[in-house]
Amino acid sequence: MTPSPPPSRSSRSPLPDGLPIPSEDDFTSRLRSPAVAARVGLWLGISFGVCFLTGLISHYAQNGNQPIPFPASPFWGYRVTQGLHVISGTAAIPLLLVKLWAVYPRLFQSMPWGNVRAMAVTGLERLSIAVLVAGGVFMLLTGLLNTAQWYPWSFSFRPTHYAVAWVTIGALVVHIAVKLPVIRDALTGDVEDTTHDRPSAVETGALSRRGLLRTTWAATGIAVLATAGSTVPFLRNVSVLAVRTGDGPQGVPINRSARAAQVTMEEGGAGWTLDVVNGEGVATSWSRSDLEQLTQRTETLPIACVEGWSASAEWTGVRLRDLLDAAGVPTGTDLRMVSLQKRYAFGVTELQGNFADADKTLVALKLNGEDLSLDHGYPARLIAPNRPGVLQTKWLTSVEVI
Ligand SMILES: Nc1nc2c(c(=O)[nH]1)N[C@H]1C(S)=C(S)[C@@H](COP(=O)(O)O)O[C@H]1N2
Ligand SMILES: [Mo]
């Protein structure tokens, strides 16, 4: 079959000739086919879906207002959902690039000028695609930079990433609904099928369609393997691009150091106490050696950082509930965990009653058998099960009843 010559541009669009805007028919590779786009799109859709759901979980877990309390068990739950969030987001990057490449010629599709209804439908569909592409690129880019802890923007990451996620998923649902007949056809048919191809998409190149797909799956696999070690322990040595290797002091990475938080060893020194404060004032006050005299517990719990790494460790200290009992704080009480840190976010966090009461929730004094280093939160830190790392408050100095 020989392709029919593309119609002259002026007959299809009111744009003047000579503008350097290509026409859809200028793209001739038969790899840019719905048969390819649908297969890559399927996995991209799955990645976006997993990313969205795990993102909702993470957002909820960090929310101060929880109509249904986020559960304190299983202790590894948040580590898994956050790991999946980062892995699916990473996988989506090569998938999105190939998908955009495969459908790129559609950007230059001519409008059905003259037919108002058809123009409105096409216009709306294109608007939804524009939102989807912009939103998808925004989500993956901000997510990736977040794992690199690089914030070259002035907006606040979490609310923005969260809001754009809804917009992007909305546009994705519209896109899938509009394309469903083509998607179904493409996925049930052979990958070489040309039914839905543009007439000009006939040129073969260095890669076959199967070759392109295999390359795409390989690139996706490499992207995941190169980074997943920041959260999957046995991949640590293959993950050459992992932002966190898991080899921080005392076997756990550090997100914000004492120096960055402007907390000094003097503040955590002889004069330091951990106070439990209720409505009437300081109910109890313990020095570090007081805490060491109390019953010590050891729990294996992960730090699962919202910025994409996680690491399990053995924490030893006093069960928080024991301290609350001593101070006469009833079960189910929400608390404010206050640290020595005066500047920047996360110096103060909220701990829901069900977390405060959980058996595994500790005021940790030791990490992997040694006294906490200052960077890990000396003299005492919170460590609770199934909790975002950002809320595992270091350098604790008081626990206040809300
Ligand atoms: N006071 C205080 N606690 C904090 C933070 C902080 O900035 N200030 N960072 C949190 C974040 S984002 C993480 S991931 C964990 C990391 O704990 P680590 O440094 O012991 O690994 O501490 C949390 N506790
Ligand atoms: Mo974190």
Coordinates of C-alpha atoms and ligand atoms in Angstrom, one line a residue:
M1 CA 0.0 0.0 0.0
T2 CA 1.3 3.4 -0.9
P3 CA 0.3 6.3 1.3
S4 CA -1.9 8.9 -0.3
P5 CA -0.1 12.3 -0.5
P6 CA -1.0 14.5 2.4
P7 CA -3.6 17.2 1.4
S8 CA -2.1 20.7 1.1
R9 CA -2.1 22.4 4.4
S10 CA -4.2 25.4 3.3
S11 CA -7.2 23.2 2.5
R12 CA -7.3 21.9 6.0
S13 CA -6.4 24.8 8.2
P14 CA -6.7 28.5 8.1
L15 CA -3.1 28.9 9.2
P16 CA -1.1 30.6 6.5
D17 CA 1.3 28.5 4.5
G18 CA 4.9 28.8 5.5
L19 CA 4.5 28.6 9.2
P20 CA 6.8 26.0 10.6
I21 CA 4.0 23.9 12.0
P22 CA 4.0 20.3 10.8
S23 CA 0.9 18.4 9.8
E24 CA -0.2 15.1 11.3
D25 CA 0.7 13.5 8.0
D26 CA 4.3 14.6 8.2
F27 CA 4.9 11.8 10.9
T28 CA 5.4 8.6 9.0
S29 CA 6.8 6.0 11.5
R30 CA 4.4 3.1 11.9
L31 CA 5.6 2.8 15.5
R32 CA 3.4 5.9 16.3
S33 CA 0.3 3.7 16.3
P34 CA -2.6 3.2 18.7
A35 CA -1.5 -0.4 18.9
V36 CA 1.7 0.7 20.5
A37 CA 0.2 3.7 22.4
A38 CA -2.6 1.5 24.0
R39 CA -0.1 -1.1 25.2
V40 CA 2.2 1.5 26.8
G41 CA -0.9 3.4 27.9
L42 CA -2.2 0.4 29.8
W43 CA 0.9 0.2 32.0
L44 CA 1.0 3.9 32.3
G45 CA -2.6 3.9 33.5
I46 CA -1.8 1.2 36.0
S47 CA 1.2 3.2 37.3
F48 CA -0.8 6.4 37.6
G49 CA -3.6 4.5 39.4
V50 CA -1.2 2.9 41.9
C51 CA 0.5 6.2 42.4
F52 CA -2.8 8.0 42.9
L53 CA -4.2 5.6 45.5
T54 CA -0.9 5.3 47.4
G55 CA -0.6 9.1 47.3
L56 CA -4.1 9.5 48.8
I57 CA -3.1 7.2 51.6
S58 CA 0.1 9.2 52.2
H59 CA -1.8 12.5 52.1
Y60 CA -4.4 11.2 54.6
A61 CA -1.7 9.8 56.9
Q62 CA -0.2 13.3 57.1
N63 CA -3.5 15.0 57.6
G64 CA -4.1 16.7 61.0
N65 CA -7.8 16.1 60.5
Q66 CA -8.7 12.4 60.3
P67 CA -12.4 11.7 60.6
I68 CA -11.5 7.9 60.5
P69 CA -8.2 7.6 62.3
F70 CA -5.3 6.3 60.2
P71 CA -4.5 2.8 61.6
A72 CA -1.4 2.2 63.7
S73 CA -1.0 -1.3 62.2
P74 CA 0.3 -3.1 60.3
F75 CA 3.5 -1.4 61.4
W76 CA 5.0 -1.8 57.9
G77 CA 1.9 -0.6 56.0
Y78 CA 2.9 2.9 55.2
R79 CA 6.4 1.8 54.3
V80 CA 4.9 -0.5 51.6
T81 CA 2.4 2.1 50.2
Q82 CA 5.0 4.8 50.2
G83 CA 7.5 2.5 48.5
L84 CA 4.8 1.6 45.8
H85 CA 4.1 5.3 45.3
V86 CA 7.7 6.1 44.5
I87 CA 8.2 2.9 42.4
S88 CA 5.1 3.4 40.3
G89 CA 5.9 7.1 39.9
T90 CA 9.4 6.2 38.7
A91 CA 8.0 3.5 36.3
A92 CA 5.6 6.1 34.9
I93 CA 8.5 8.4 33.7
P94 CA 9.8 6.2 30.8
L95 CA 6.3 5.0 30.0
L96 CA 5.0 8.6 29.7
L97 CA 7.9 9.6 27.5
V98 CA 7.2 6.7 25.0
K99 CA 3.5 7.3 25.2
L100 CA 3.9 11.0 24.4
W101 CA 6.3 10.1 21.5
A102 CA 3.8 7.6 20.1
V103 CA 0.8 10.0 20.1
Y104 CA 2.7 13.3 19.4
P105 CA 1.5 13.6 15.8
R106 CA -2.0 13.9 17.1
L107 CA -1.0 17.3 18.4
F108 CA -1.0 18.5 14.8
Q109 CA -4.4 17.0 13.9
S110 CA -6.4 19.6 12.0
M111 CA -9.5 21.0 13.6
P112 CA -12.8 20.2 11.8
W113 CA -13.1 23.9 10.9
G114 CA -16.6 25.0 9.9
N115 CA -18.6 22.3 11.8
V116 CA -19.3 24.0 15.2
R117 CA -20.4 20.8 17.0
A118 CA -17.4 18.8 15.8
M119 CA -15.1 21.7 16.7
A120 CA -16.6 21.8 20.2
V121 CA -16.2 18.1 20.8
T122 CA -12.6 18.0 19.4
G123 CA -11.7 21.1 21.3
L124 CA -13.0 19.7 24.6
E125 CA -11.1 16.4 24.0
R126 CA -7.9 18.3 23.3
L127 CA -8.4 20.4 26.3
S128 CA -8.7 17.2 28.5
I129 CA -5.5 15.9 26.8
A130 CA -3.7 19.2 27.5
V131 CA -4.7 19.0 31.1
L132 CA -3.7 15.3 31.3
V133 CA -0.2 15.9 29.8
A134 CA 0.5 19.0 31.8
G135 CA -0.8 17.4 35.0
G136 CA 1.1 14.1 34.4
V137 CA 4.4 15.9 33.6
F138 CA 3.9 18.1 36.7
M139 CA 3.2 15.2 39.0
L140 CA 6.2 13.1 37.8
L141 CA 8.6 16.0 37.8
T142 CA 7.6 17.4 41.2
G143 CA 7.6 13.8 42.6
L144 CA 11.0 13.1 41.2
L145 CA 12.5 16.3 42.5
N146 CA 10.9 15.6 45.8
T147 CA 12.8 12.3 46.1
A148 CA 15.9 14.3 45.3
Q149 CA 14.9 16.8 48.1
W150 CA 15.3 19.6 45.6
Y151 CA 12.5 22.2 45.7
P152 CA 13.2 24.7 43.0
W153 CA 9.7 26.3 43.4
S154 CA 8.0 28.5 45.8
F155 CA 4.7 26.6 46.3
S156 CA 4.2 24.2 49.1
F157 CA 4.8 20.6 47.8
R158 CA 2.2 18.5 49.4
P159 CA -1.1 20.5 48.9
T160 CA 0.0 21.3 45.3
H161 CA 1.0 17.7 44.4
Y162 CA -2.2 16.5 45.9
A163 CA -4.5 19.0 44.1
V164 CA -2.9 18.4 40.7
A165 CA -3.2 14.7 41.3
W166 CA -7.0 15.0 41.3
V167 CA -7.0 17.1 38.2
T168 CA -4.7 14.7 36.4
I169 CA -6.7 11.6 37.4
G170 CA -9.9 13.3 36.3
A171 CA -8.4 14.1 32.9
L172 CA -7.1 10.5 32.7
V173 CA -10.6 9.1 33.3
V174 CA -12.1 11.4 30.6
H175 CA -9.3 10.3 28.2
I176 CA -9.8 6.6 28.8
A177 CA -13.6 7.0 28.5
V178 CA -13.2 8.8 25.2
K179 CA -10.7 6.4 23.8
L180 CA -12.2 3.2 25.1
P181 CA -13.4 1.8 21.8
V182 CA -9.9 2.3 20.2
I183 CA -8.2 1.0 23.4
R184 CA -10.3 -2.1 23.4
D185 CA -9.7 -2.8 19.7
A186 CA -6.0 -2.1 20.0
L187 CA -5.5 -4.3 23.0
T188 CA -7.5 -7.2 21.7
G189 CA -5.9 -7.0 18.2
D190 CA -2.4 -7.9 17.1
V191 CA 0.3 -5.3 17.8
E192 CA 1.0 -5.2 14.1
D193 CA -2.6 -4.3 13.3
T194 CA -3.0 -1.0 11.4
T195 CA -6.8 -0.5 11.7
H196 CA -6.6 2.7 13.7
D197 CA -3.3 4.0 12.3
R198 CA -3.1 7.4 10.6
P199 CA -2.8 6.9 6.8
S200 CA 0.8 8.3 6.8
A201 CA 2.1 6.0 9.6
V202 CA 3.6 3.3 7.3
E203 CA 7.3 3.7 7.4
T204 CA 9.3 1.0 9.1
G205 CA 12.4 1.9 11.0
A206 CA 15.2 0.3 13.0
L207 CA 12.8 -1.1 15.6
S208 CA 9.8 -3.2 15.2
R209 CA 6.7 -2.5 17.3
R210 CA 7.5 -5.5 19.5
G211 CA 11.1 -4.2 19.7
L212 CA 9.9 -0.8 20.8
L213 CA 7.7 -2.3 23.4
R214 CA 10.4 -4.6 24.7
T215 CA 12.8 -1.6 24.9
T216 CA 10.1 0.4 26.8
W217 CA 9.6 -2.4 29.4
A218 CA 13.4 -2.8 29.8
A219 CA 13.8 1.0 30.3
T220 CA 11.0 1.0 32.9
G221 CA 12.6 -2.0 34.7
I222 CA 16.0 -0.3 34.8
A223 CA 14.5 2.9 36.0
V224 CA 12.8 1.0 38.9
L225 CA 15.8 -1.2 39.7
A226 CA 18.1 1.8 39.7
T227 CA 16.0 3.6 42.4
A228 CA 13.9 1.1 44.3
G229 CA 16.9 0.2 46.5
S230 CA 16.1 3.4 48.5
T231 CA 13.1 1.5 49.9
V232 CA 13.6 -2.2 49.0
P233 CA 16.5 -3.5 51.1
F234 CA 17.7 -6.3 48.8
L235 CA 17.9 -4.0 45.8
R236 CA 20.2 -1.6 47.6
N237 CA 23.3 -2.7 45.7
V238 CA 21.8 -2.6 42.2
S239 CA 20.2 0.8 42.8
V240 CA 23.0 3.0 41.5
L241 CA 20.7 6.0 41.3
A242 CA 19.0 5.6 44.6
V243 CA 18.8 8.9 46.4
R244 CA 19.3 7.2 49.7
T245 CA 21.5 4.2 50.0
G246 CA 20.4 3.3 53.5
D247 CA 23.9 3.6 54.9
G248 CA 23.5 6.5 57.2
P249 CA 25.0 6.7 60.7
Q250 CA 23.8 3.9 62.9
G251 CA 22.5 2.1 59.8
V252 CA 19.7 4.6 59.1
P253 CA 19.7 7.6 56.7
I254 CA 19.1 11.1 58.1
N255 CA 16.6 13.4 56.5
R256 CA 17.2 16.6 58.4
S257 CA 20.4 16.8 60.4
A258 CA 20.6 18.5 63.8
R259 CA 22.7 21.2 62.2
A260 CA 20.1 21.9 59.6
A261 CA 17.4 22.0 62.3
Q262 CA 19.7 24.2 64.5
V263 CA 19.5 21.8 67.4
T264 CA 22.6 21.5 69.5
M265 CA 24.0 19.0 71.9
E266 CA 23.8 21.6 74.7
E267 CA 20.1 21.8 74.4
G268 CA 19.8 18.0 74.7
G269 CA 22.4 18.0 77.6
A270 CA 22.1 18.0 81.4
G271 CA 19.3 20.5 81.6
W272 CA 17.1 18.6 79.1
T273 CA 13.8 17.1 80.3
L274 CA 10.9 15.4 78.6
D275 CA 7.7 16.9 79.9
V276 CA 4.1 15.7 79.7
V277 CA 1.9 18.7 79.6
N278 CA -1.9 18.7 80.1
G279 CA -4.5 21.4 80.5
E280 CA -3.2 22.3 84.0
G281 CA 0.5 22.5 83.0
V282 CA 3.5 20.2 83.3
A283 CA 2.2 16.9 84.8
T284 CA 5.5 15.0 84.8
S285 CA 9.0 15.7 83.8
W286 CA 11.8 13.2 83.1
S287 CA 15.5 13.6 82.6
R288 CA 17.2 11.2 80.2
S289 CA 18.5 9.1 83.1
D290 CA 15.0 9.1 84.6
L291 CA 13.7 7.6 81.3
E292 CA 16.5 5.1 81.3
Q293 CA 15.3 3.8 84.7
L294 CA 11.9 3.0 83.3
T295 CA 11.0 -0.3 81.7
Q296 CA 12.8 -0.4 78.3
R297 CA 11.2 -1.9 75.2
T298 CA 12.8 -2.7 71.9
E299 CA 10.8 -2.6 68.6
T300 CA 11.8 -3.1 65.0
L301 CA 10.1 -0.3 63.1
P302 CA 10.8 1.5 59.8
I303 CA 11.4 5.1 59.1
A304 CA 9.4 5.6 55.9
C305 CA 10.3 9.0 54.6
V306 CA 7.7 10.8 52.5
E307 CA 10.6 11.8 50.3
G308 CA 11.0 8.3 49.0
W309 CA 13.4 6.2 51.1
S310 CA 12.7 3.9 53.9
A311 CA 14.8 1.9 56.4
S312 CA 14.1 -0.5 59.1
A313 CA 15.8 -0.3 62.5
E314 CA 15.7 -1.5 66.1
W315 CA 14.6 1.1 68.5
T316 CA 14.9 0.9 72.3
G317 CA 13.2 3.2 74.8
V318 CA 10.1 3.8 76.8
R319 CA 6.6 3.0 75.6
L320 CA 4.8 6.3 75.2
R321 CA 1.7 4.9 76.8
D322 CA 3.7 4.1 80.0
L323 CA 4.7 7.8 80.2
L324 CA 1.1 8.9 79.6
D325 CA -0.2 6.6 82.2
A326 CA 2.2 8.0 84.7
A327 CA 1.0 11.5 83.8
G328 CA -2.6 10.5 84.1
V329 CA -3.4 11.1 80.4
P330 CA -6.5 9.0 79.4
T331 CA -6.3 6.6 76.5
G332 CA -7.5 8.0 73.1
T333 CA -6.0 11.4 73.8
D334 CA -4.5 13.3 70.8
L335 CA -1.1 14.7 71.5
R336 CA 1.2 17.4 70.2
M337 CA 4.9 16.2 70.0
V338 CA 7.1 19.2 70.5
S339 CA 10.8 19.1 69.7
L340 CA 13.8 21.4 70.5
Q341 CA 13.7 22.6 66.9
K342 CA 12.6 26.2 66.6
R343 CA 12.8 26.7 62.9
Y344 CA 11.4 25.0 59.8
A345 CA 8.4 22.6 59.6
F346 CA 8.0 19.4 61.5
G347 CA 9.5 20.7 64.8
V348 CA 6.0 20.1 66.2
T349 CA 3.7 17.3 65.0
E350 CA 0.3 15.8 66.0
L351 CA 0.0 12.3 67.2
Q352 CA -3.5 10.8 67.1
G353 CA -4.7 8.9 70.2
N354 CA -4.7 5.5 68.6
F355 CA -0.9 6.0 67.8
A356 CA -0.2 7.3 71.2
D357 CA -1.8 4.2 72.7
A358 CA -0.2 1.6 70.4
D359 CA 2.1 -0.9 72.1
K360 CA 4.9 -0.3 69.6
T361 CA 4.9 3.5 69.9
L362 CA 8.1 4.5 71.7
V363 CA 10.0 7.4 73.0
A364 CA 13.2 6.0 71.6
L365 CA 16.5 6.5 73.4
K366 CA 18.6 4.1 71.4
L367 CA 18.9 3.1 67.8
N368 CA 20.3 -0.3 66.7
G369 CA 21.7 -0.8 70.2
E370 CA 23.5 2.5 70.6
D371 CA 22.4 5.8 72.1
L372 CA 20.7 7.9 69.5
S373 CA 23.1 10.1 67.7
L374 CA 22.2 13.8 67.7
D375 CA 21.2 13.6 64.1
H376 CA 18.8 10.8 64.8
G377 CA 17.1 12.8 67.5
Y378 CA 19.1 12.6 70.8
P379 CA 18.2 12.7 73.6
A380 CA 14.8 11.2 72.7
R381 CA 12.6 10.8 69.7
L382 CA 9.2 9.5 68.7
I383 CA 9.0 6.3 66.8
A384 CA 5.6 4.9 66.0
P385 CA 4.3 2.1 63.7
N386 CA 2.7 2.7 60.3
R387 CA 3.6 6.4 60.3
P388 CA 5.1 8.7 57.7
G389 CA 8.8 9.4 58.6
V390 CA 8.2 13.2 58.6
L391 CA 6.0 12.7 61.7
Q392 CA 8.6 10.7 63.6
T393 CA 9.6 13.7 65.6
K394 CA 13.2 13.9 66.7
W395 CA 14.7 15.9 69.6
L396 CA 11.5 15.6 71.7
T397 CA 11.2 17.9 74.6
S398 CA 7.5 17.9 75.5
V399 CA 4.3 15.9 74.8
E400 CA 1.2 18.1 75.1
V401 CA -2.4 17.0 75.5
I402 CA -4.5 18.7 72.8
Ligands
LIG1 N1 12.1 17.6 64.9 C1 12.2 17.1 63.7 N2 11.9 15.7 63.6 C2 12.0 15.1 62.4 C3 12.3 15.9 61.2 C4 12.5 17.3 61.4 O1 12.8 18.0 60.4 N3 12.5 17.8 62.6 N4 12.4 15.2 60.0 C5 11.5 14.0 59.9 C6 11.7 13.3 58.7 S1 11.3 14.0 57.2 C7 12.2 12.0 58.7 S2 12.2 11.1 57.3 C8 12.7 11.4 59.9 C9 14.1 10.8 59.6 O2 14.6 10.3 60.8 P1 16.2 10.0 60.8 O3 16.9 11.2 60.5 O4 16.5 9.4 62.2 O5 16.4 8.9 59.8 O6 12.7 12.3 61.0 C10 11.6 13.1 61.1 N5 11.7 13.8 62.3
MO2 MO 11.1 12.5 55.7

